[in-house]
Short mmCIF file of C-alpha atoms and ligand atoms in Angstrom, two decimals:
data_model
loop_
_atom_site.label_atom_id
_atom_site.label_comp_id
_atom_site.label_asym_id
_atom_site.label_seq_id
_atom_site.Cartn_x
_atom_site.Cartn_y
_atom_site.Cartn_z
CA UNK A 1 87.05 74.08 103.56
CA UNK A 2 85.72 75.23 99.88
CA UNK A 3 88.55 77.66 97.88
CA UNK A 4 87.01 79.82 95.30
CA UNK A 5 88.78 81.42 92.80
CA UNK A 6 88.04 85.00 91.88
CA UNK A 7 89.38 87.66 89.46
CA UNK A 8 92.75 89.00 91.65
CA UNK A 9 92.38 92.74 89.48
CA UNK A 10 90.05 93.58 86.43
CA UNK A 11 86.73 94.40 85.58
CA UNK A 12 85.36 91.88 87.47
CA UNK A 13 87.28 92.06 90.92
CA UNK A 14 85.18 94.88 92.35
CA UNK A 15 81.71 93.17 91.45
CA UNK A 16 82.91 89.91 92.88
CA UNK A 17 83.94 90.83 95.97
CA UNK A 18 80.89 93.03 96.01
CA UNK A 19 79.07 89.95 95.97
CA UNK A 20 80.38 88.37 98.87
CA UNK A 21 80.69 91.33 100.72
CA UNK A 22 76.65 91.62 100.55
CA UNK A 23 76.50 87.47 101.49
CA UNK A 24 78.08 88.36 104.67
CA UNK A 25 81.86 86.93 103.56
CA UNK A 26 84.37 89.45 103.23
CA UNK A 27 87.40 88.61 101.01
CA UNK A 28 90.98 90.85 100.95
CA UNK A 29 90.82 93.00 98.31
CA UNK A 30 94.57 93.26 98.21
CA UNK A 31 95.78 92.93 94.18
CA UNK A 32 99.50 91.25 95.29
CA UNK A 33 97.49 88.36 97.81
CA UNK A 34 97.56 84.57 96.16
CA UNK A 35 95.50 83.54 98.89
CA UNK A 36 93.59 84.42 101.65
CA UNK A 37 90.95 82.99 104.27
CA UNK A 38 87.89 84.87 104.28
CA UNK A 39 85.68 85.65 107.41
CA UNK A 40 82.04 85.08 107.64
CA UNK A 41 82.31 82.29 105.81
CA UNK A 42 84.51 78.97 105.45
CA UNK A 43 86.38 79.99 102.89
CA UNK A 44 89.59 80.13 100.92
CA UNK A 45 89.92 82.51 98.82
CA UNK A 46 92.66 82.54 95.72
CA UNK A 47 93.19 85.68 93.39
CA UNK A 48 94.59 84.43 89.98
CA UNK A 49 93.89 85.91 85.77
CA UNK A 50 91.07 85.21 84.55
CA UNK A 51 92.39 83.15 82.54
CA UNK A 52 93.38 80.79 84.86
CA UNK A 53 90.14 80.10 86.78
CA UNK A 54 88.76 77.72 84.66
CA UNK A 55 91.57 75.31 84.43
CA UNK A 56 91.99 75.86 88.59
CA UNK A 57 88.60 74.71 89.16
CA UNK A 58 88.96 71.96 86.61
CA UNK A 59 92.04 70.67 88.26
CA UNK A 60 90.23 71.42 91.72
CA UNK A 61 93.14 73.70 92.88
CA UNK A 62 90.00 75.53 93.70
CA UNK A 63 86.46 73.83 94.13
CA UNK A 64 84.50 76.96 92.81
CA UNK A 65 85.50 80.13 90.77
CA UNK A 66 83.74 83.55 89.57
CA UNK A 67 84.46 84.28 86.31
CA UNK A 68 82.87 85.34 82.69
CA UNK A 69 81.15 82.79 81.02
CA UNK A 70 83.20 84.21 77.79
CA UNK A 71 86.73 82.67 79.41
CA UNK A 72 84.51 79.05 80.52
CA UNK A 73 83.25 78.54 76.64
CA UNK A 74 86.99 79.30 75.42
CA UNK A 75 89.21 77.35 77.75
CA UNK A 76 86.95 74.36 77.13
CA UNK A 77 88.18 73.35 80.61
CA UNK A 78 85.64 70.70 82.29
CA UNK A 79 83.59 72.56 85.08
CA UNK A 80 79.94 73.06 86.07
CA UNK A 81 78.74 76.26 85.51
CA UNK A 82 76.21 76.69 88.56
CA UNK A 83 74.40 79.97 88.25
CA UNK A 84 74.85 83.44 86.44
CA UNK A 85 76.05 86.06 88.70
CA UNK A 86 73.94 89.36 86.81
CA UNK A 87 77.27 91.10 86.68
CA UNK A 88 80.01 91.41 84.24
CA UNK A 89 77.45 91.72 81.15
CA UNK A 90 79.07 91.69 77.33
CA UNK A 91 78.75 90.17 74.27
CA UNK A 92 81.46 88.36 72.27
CA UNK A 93 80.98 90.14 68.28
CA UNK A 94 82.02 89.94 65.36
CA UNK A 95 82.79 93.43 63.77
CA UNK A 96 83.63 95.10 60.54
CA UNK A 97 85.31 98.36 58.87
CA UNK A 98 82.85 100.55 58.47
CA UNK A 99 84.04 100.69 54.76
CA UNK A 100 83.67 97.43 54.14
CA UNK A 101 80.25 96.26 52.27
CA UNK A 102 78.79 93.30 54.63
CA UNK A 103 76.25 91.16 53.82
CA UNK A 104 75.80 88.14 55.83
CA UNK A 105 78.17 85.90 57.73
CA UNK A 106 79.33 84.61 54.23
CA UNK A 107 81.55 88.02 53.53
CA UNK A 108 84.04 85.74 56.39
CA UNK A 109 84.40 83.49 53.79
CA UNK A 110 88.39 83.66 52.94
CA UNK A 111 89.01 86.78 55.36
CA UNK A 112 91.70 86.78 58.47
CA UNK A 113 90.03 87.45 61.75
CA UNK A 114 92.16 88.89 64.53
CA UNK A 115 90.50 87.96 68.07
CA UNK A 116 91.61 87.05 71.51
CA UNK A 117 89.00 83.98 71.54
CA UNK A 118 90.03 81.85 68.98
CA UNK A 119 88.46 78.63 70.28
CA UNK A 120 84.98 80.03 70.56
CA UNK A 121 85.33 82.01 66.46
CA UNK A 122 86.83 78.46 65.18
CA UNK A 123 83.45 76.69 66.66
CA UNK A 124 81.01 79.50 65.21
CA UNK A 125 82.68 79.72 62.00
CA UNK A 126 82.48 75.25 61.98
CA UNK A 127 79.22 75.10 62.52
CA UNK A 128 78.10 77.69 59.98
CA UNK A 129 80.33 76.17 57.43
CA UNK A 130 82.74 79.06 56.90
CA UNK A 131 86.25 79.19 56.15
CA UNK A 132 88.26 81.85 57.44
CA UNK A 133 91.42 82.85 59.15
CA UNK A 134 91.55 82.86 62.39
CA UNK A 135 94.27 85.28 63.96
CA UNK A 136 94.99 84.67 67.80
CA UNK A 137 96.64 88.22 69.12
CA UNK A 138 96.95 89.15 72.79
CA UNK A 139 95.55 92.43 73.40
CA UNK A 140 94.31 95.67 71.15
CA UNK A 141 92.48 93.66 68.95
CA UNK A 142 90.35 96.67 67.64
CA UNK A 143 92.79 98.06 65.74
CA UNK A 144 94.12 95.02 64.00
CA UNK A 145 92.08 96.07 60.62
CA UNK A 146 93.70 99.27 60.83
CA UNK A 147 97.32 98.28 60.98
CA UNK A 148 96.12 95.70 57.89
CA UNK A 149 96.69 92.77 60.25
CA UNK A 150 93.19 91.43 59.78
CA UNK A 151 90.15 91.98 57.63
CA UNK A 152 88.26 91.94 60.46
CA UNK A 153 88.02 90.97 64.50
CA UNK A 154 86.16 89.05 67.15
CA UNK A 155 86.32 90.55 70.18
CA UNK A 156 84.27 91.92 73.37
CA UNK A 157 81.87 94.52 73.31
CA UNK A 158 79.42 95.86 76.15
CA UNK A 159 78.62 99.63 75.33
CA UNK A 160 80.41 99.60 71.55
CA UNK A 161 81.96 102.80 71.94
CA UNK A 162 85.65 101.25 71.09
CA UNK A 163 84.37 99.47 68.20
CA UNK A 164 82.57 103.31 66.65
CA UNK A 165 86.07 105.36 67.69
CA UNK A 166 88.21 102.46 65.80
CA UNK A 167 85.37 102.89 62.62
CA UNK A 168 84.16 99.39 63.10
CA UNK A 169 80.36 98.01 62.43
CA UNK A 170 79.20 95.48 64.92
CA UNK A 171 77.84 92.57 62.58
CA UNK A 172 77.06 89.05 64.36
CA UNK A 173 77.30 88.44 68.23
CA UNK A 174 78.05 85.16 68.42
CA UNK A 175 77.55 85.02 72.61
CA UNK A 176 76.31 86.75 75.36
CA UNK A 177 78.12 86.69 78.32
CA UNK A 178 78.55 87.52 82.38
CA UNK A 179 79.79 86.35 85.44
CA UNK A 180 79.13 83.26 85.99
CA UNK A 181 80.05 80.87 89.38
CA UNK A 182 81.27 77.48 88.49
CA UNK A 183 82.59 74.27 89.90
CA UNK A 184 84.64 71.46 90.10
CA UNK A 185 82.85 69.06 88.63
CA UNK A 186 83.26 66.07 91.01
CA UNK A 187 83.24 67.28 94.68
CA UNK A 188 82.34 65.64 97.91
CA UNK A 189 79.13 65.91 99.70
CA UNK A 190 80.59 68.19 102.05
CA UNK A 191 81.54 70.41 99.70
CA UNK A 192 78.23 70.55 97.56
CA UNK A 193 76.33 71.55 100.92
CA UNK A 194 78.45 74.11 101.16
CA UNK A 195 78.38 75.51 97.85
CA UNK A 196 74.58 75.38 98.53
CA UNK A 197 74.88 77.57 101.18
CA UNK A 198 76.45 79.63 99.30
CA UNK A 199 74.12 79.39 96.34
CA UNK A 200 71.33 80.11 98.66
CA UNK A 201 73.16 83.33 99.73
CA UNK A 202 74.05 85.04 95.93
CA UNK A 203 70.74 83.91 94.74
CA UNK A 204 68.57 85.79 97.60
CA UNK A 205 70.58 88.70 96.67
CA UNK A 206 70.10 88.82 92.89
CA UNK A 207 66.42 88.19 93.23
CA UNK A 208 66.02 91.10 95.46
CA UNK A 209 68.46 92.98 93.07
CA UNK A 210 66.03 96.14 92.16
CA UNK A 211 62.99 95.17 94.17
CA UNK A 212 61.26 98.05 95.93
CA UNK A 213 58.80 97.63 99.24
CA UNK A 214 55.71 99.21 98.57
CA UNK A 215 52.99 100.49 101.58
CA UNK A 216 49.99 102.15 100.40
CA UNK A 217 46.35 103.04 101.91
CA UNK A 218 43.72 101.34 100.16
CA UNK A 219 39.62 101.66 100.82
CA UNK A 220 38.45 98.38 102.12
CA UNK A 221 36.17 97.52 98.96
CA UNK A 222 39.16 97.62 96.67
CA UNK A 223 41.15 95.19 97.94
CA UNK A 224 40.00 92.35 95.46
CA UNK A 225 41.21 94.77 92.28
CA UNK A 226 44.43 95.14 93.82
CA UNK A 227 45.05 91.96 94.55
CA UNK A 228 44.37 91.02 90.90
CA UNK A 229 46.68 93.98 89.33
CA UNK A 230 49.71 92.79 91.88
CA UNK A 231 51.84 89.51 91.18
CA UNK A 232 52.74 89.45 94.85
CA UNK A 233 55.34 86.54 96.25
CA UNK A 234 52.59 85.03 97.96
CA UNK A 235 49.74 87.81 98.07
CA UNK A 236 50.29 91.20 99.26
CA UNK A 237 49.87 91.76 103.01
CA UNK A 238 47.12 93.48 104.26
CA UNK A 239 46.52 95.40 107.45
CA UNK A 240 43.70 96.82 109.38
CA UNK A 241 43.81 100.61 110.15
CA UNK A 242 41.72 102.43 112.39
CA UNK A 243 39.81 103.58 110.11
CA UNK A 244 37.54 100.63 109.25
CA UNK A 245 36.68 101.67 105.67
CA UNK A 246 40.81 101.79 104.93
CA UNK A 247 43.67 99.04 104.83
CA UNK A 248 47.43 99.08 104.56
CA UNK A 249 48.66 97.01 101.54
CA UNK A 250 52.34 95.92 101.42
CA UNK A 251 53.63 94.47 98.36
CA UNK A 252 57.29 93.76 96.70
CA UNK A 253 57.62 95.26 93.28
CA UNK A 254 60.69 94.90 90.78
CA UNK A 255 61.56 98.61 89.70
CA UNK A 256 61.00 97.63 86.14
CA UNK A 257 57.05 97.75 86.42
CA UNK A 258 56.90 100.00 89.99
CA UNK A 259 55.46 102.98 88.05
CA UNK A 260 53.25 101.09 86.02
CA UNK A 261 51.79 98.99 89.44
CA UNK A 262 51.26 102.70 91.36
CA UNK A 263 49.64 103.95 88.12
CA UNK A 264 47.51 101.45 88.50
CA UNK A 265 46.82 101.31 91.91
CA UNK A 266 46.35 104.96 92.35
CA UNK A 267 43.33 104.51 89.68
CA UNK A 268 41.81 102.46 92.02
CA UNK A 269 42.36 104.87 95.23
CA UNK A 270 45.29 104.05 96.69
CA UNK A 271 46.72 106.89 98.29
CA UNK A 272 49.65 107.83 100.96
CA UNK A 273 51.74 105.10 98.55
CA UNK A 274 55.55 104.70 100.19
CA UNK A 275 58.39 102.97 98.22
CA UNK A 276 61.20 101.87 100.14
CA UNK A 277 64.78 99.89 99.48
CA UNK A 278 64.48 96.56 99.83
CA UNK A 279 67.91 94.78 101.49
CA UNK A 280 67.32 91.10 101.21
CA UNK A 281 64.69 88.53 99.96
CA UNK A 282 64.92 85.10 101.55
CA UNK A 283 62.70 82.65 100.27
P1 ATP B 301 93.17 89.38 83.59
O1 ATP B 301 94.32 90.25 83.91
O2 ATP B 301 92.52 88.81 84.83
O3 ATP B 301 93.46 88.35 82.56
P2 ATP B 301 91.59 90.62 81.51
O4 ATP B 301 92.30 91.83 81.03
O5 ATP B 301 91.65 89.37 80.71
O6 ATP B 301 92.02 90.36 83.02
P3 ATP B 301 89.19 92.18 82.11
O7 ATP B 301 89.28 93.29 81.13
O8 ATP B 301 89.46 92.46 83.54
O9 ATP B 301 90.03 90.91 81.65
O10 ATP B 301 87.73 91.56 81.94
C1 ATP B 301 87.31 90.46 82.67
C2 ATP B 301 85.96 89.98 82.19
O11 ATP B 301 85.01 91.04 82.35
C3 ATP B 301 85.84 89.62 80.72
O12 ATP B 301 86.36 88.34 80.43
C4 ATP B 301 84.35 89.70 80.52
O13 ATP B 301 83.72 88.51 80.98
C5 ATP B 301 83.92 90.83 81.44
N1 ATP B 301 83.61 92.11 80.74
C6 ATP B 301 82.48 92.82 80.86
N2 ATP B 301 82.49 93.93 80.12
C7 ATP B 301 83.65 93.96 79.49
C8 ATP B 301 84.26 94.88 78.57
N3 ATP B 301 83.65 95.97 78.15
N4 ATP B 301 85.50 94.60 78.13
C9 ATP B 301 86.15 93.51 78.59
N5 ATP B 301 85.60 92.61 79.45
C10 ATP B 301 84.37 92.81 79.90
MG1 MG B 302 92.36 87.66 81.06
#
């Protein structure tokens, strides 16, 4: 049986075992659990830091693990990273006092960075030939410049609202990050059919992640324009009415160009147009 690892508390916990909640598996989501079985699916499931994950699955204490892609680049532990999860979004930055006058990634030269990601500042600061020092601390990193610990930090951002209220300037991201699922890299067949089930299962529901099913009336003679304006999966459906001189067109739409489409479609007649939530797309 295939053990994942997952977050046990945190930010990305609740996501996670969102996630296999909608694939049909539901995990404990009991914080003081080391392991569990889950039902729905063979599977074991082990709550640990997320710190830890990587060097679990690299040690194949578990096969797989959820975590961000942030904690796989700095553990430099040896796993696969399968497939992005779309959850857990940030960016890994470097950031400034707001008094300070930056120019490029040169001002590093010679100043102390305080971050909680050494490994990954170390290999940005190599590769673009500066010299700095690096300062590992824990937790609180924002406020290092304050205190006149560092002259500047590394450190996670997603909306940047801690960086502005601790008068910091967001300079460089270095990486872009979210939850990603990965694996130990040497596993049996066994084991690599079932993480393809379960690949099969996350990816069908981030791919209908904001898609919207669309039913509209369309006069018969249009159908050809519509067809052209509408990426479809295949091509959209469409249905006879009674009314010879009318069909019903069905079509998937992502809710990033859905007002756009019915714009569009309403130019050339559609009418009676019905948007509804779309569950699940199995391909
Ligand atoms: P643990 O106790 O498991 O070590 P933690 O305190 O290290 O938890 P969390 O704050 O729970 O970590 O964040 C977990 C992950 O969530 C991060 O490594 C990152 O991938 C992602 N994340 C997304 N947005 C943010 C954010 N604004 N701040 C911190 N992490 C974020
Ligand atoms: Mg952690």
């Amino acid at each position: 049986m295939l053990t994942i690892a997952i977050q046990n508390k945190g930010r990305l916990n609740e996501d996670t075992v969102a996630l296999m909640a909608d694939a049909g598996i539901t995990a404990s989501a009991s914080h003081r659990k080391l392991i569990s079985e889950a039902s729905g699916f063979p599977l074991h499931v082990l709550y640990l830091r997320d710190d830890d994950i990587p060097q679990a699955v690299a040690m194949g204490v578990a096969d797989i693990g959820i975590v961000g892609l942030n904690e796989v680049l700095e553990k430099e532990q040896d796993v696969d990273v399968r497939m992005k999860l779309g959850f857990g979004a940030c960016r890994l930055s470097l950031a400034v006092p707001k008094s300070a006058e930056y120019t490029d990634i040169r001002w590093f030269e010679g100043k102390r960075v305080a971050t909680s990601y050494p490994v990954i500042l170390r290999n940005y600061f190599s590769e673009n030939g500066i010299h700095a020092f690096v300062h590992e601390i824990a937790g609180s990193v924002e406020v290092a410049p304050a205190v006149g610990m560092a002259d500047a930090i590394f450190d996670i951002v997603s909306s940047g609202g801690t960086l502005i209220q601790n008068g910091l300037v967001e300079e460089e991201t270095v990486i872009r990050s979210e939850a990603v699922l990965i694996a130990h890299p040497h596993l049996d067949a066994e084991k690599e059919e079932e993480i393809g089930k379960l690949m099969f299962r996350f990816r069908s529901i981030i791919e209908s992640k904001g898609m919207k099913y669309v039913l509209m009336n369309l006069p018969k003679q249009r159908i050809d324009e519509a067809v052209a304006l509408l990426p479809g999966m295949k091509s959209p459906t469409v249905m006879p009415l009674a009314d010879k001189e009318w069909v019903s067109l069905h079509v998937v739409l992502h809710e990033n160009d859905l007002w756009d489409k019915i714009e569009q479609l309403k130019n050339i007649g559609a009418a009676d147009i019905l948007v509804l939530a779309l569950e699940n797309v199995i391909r």
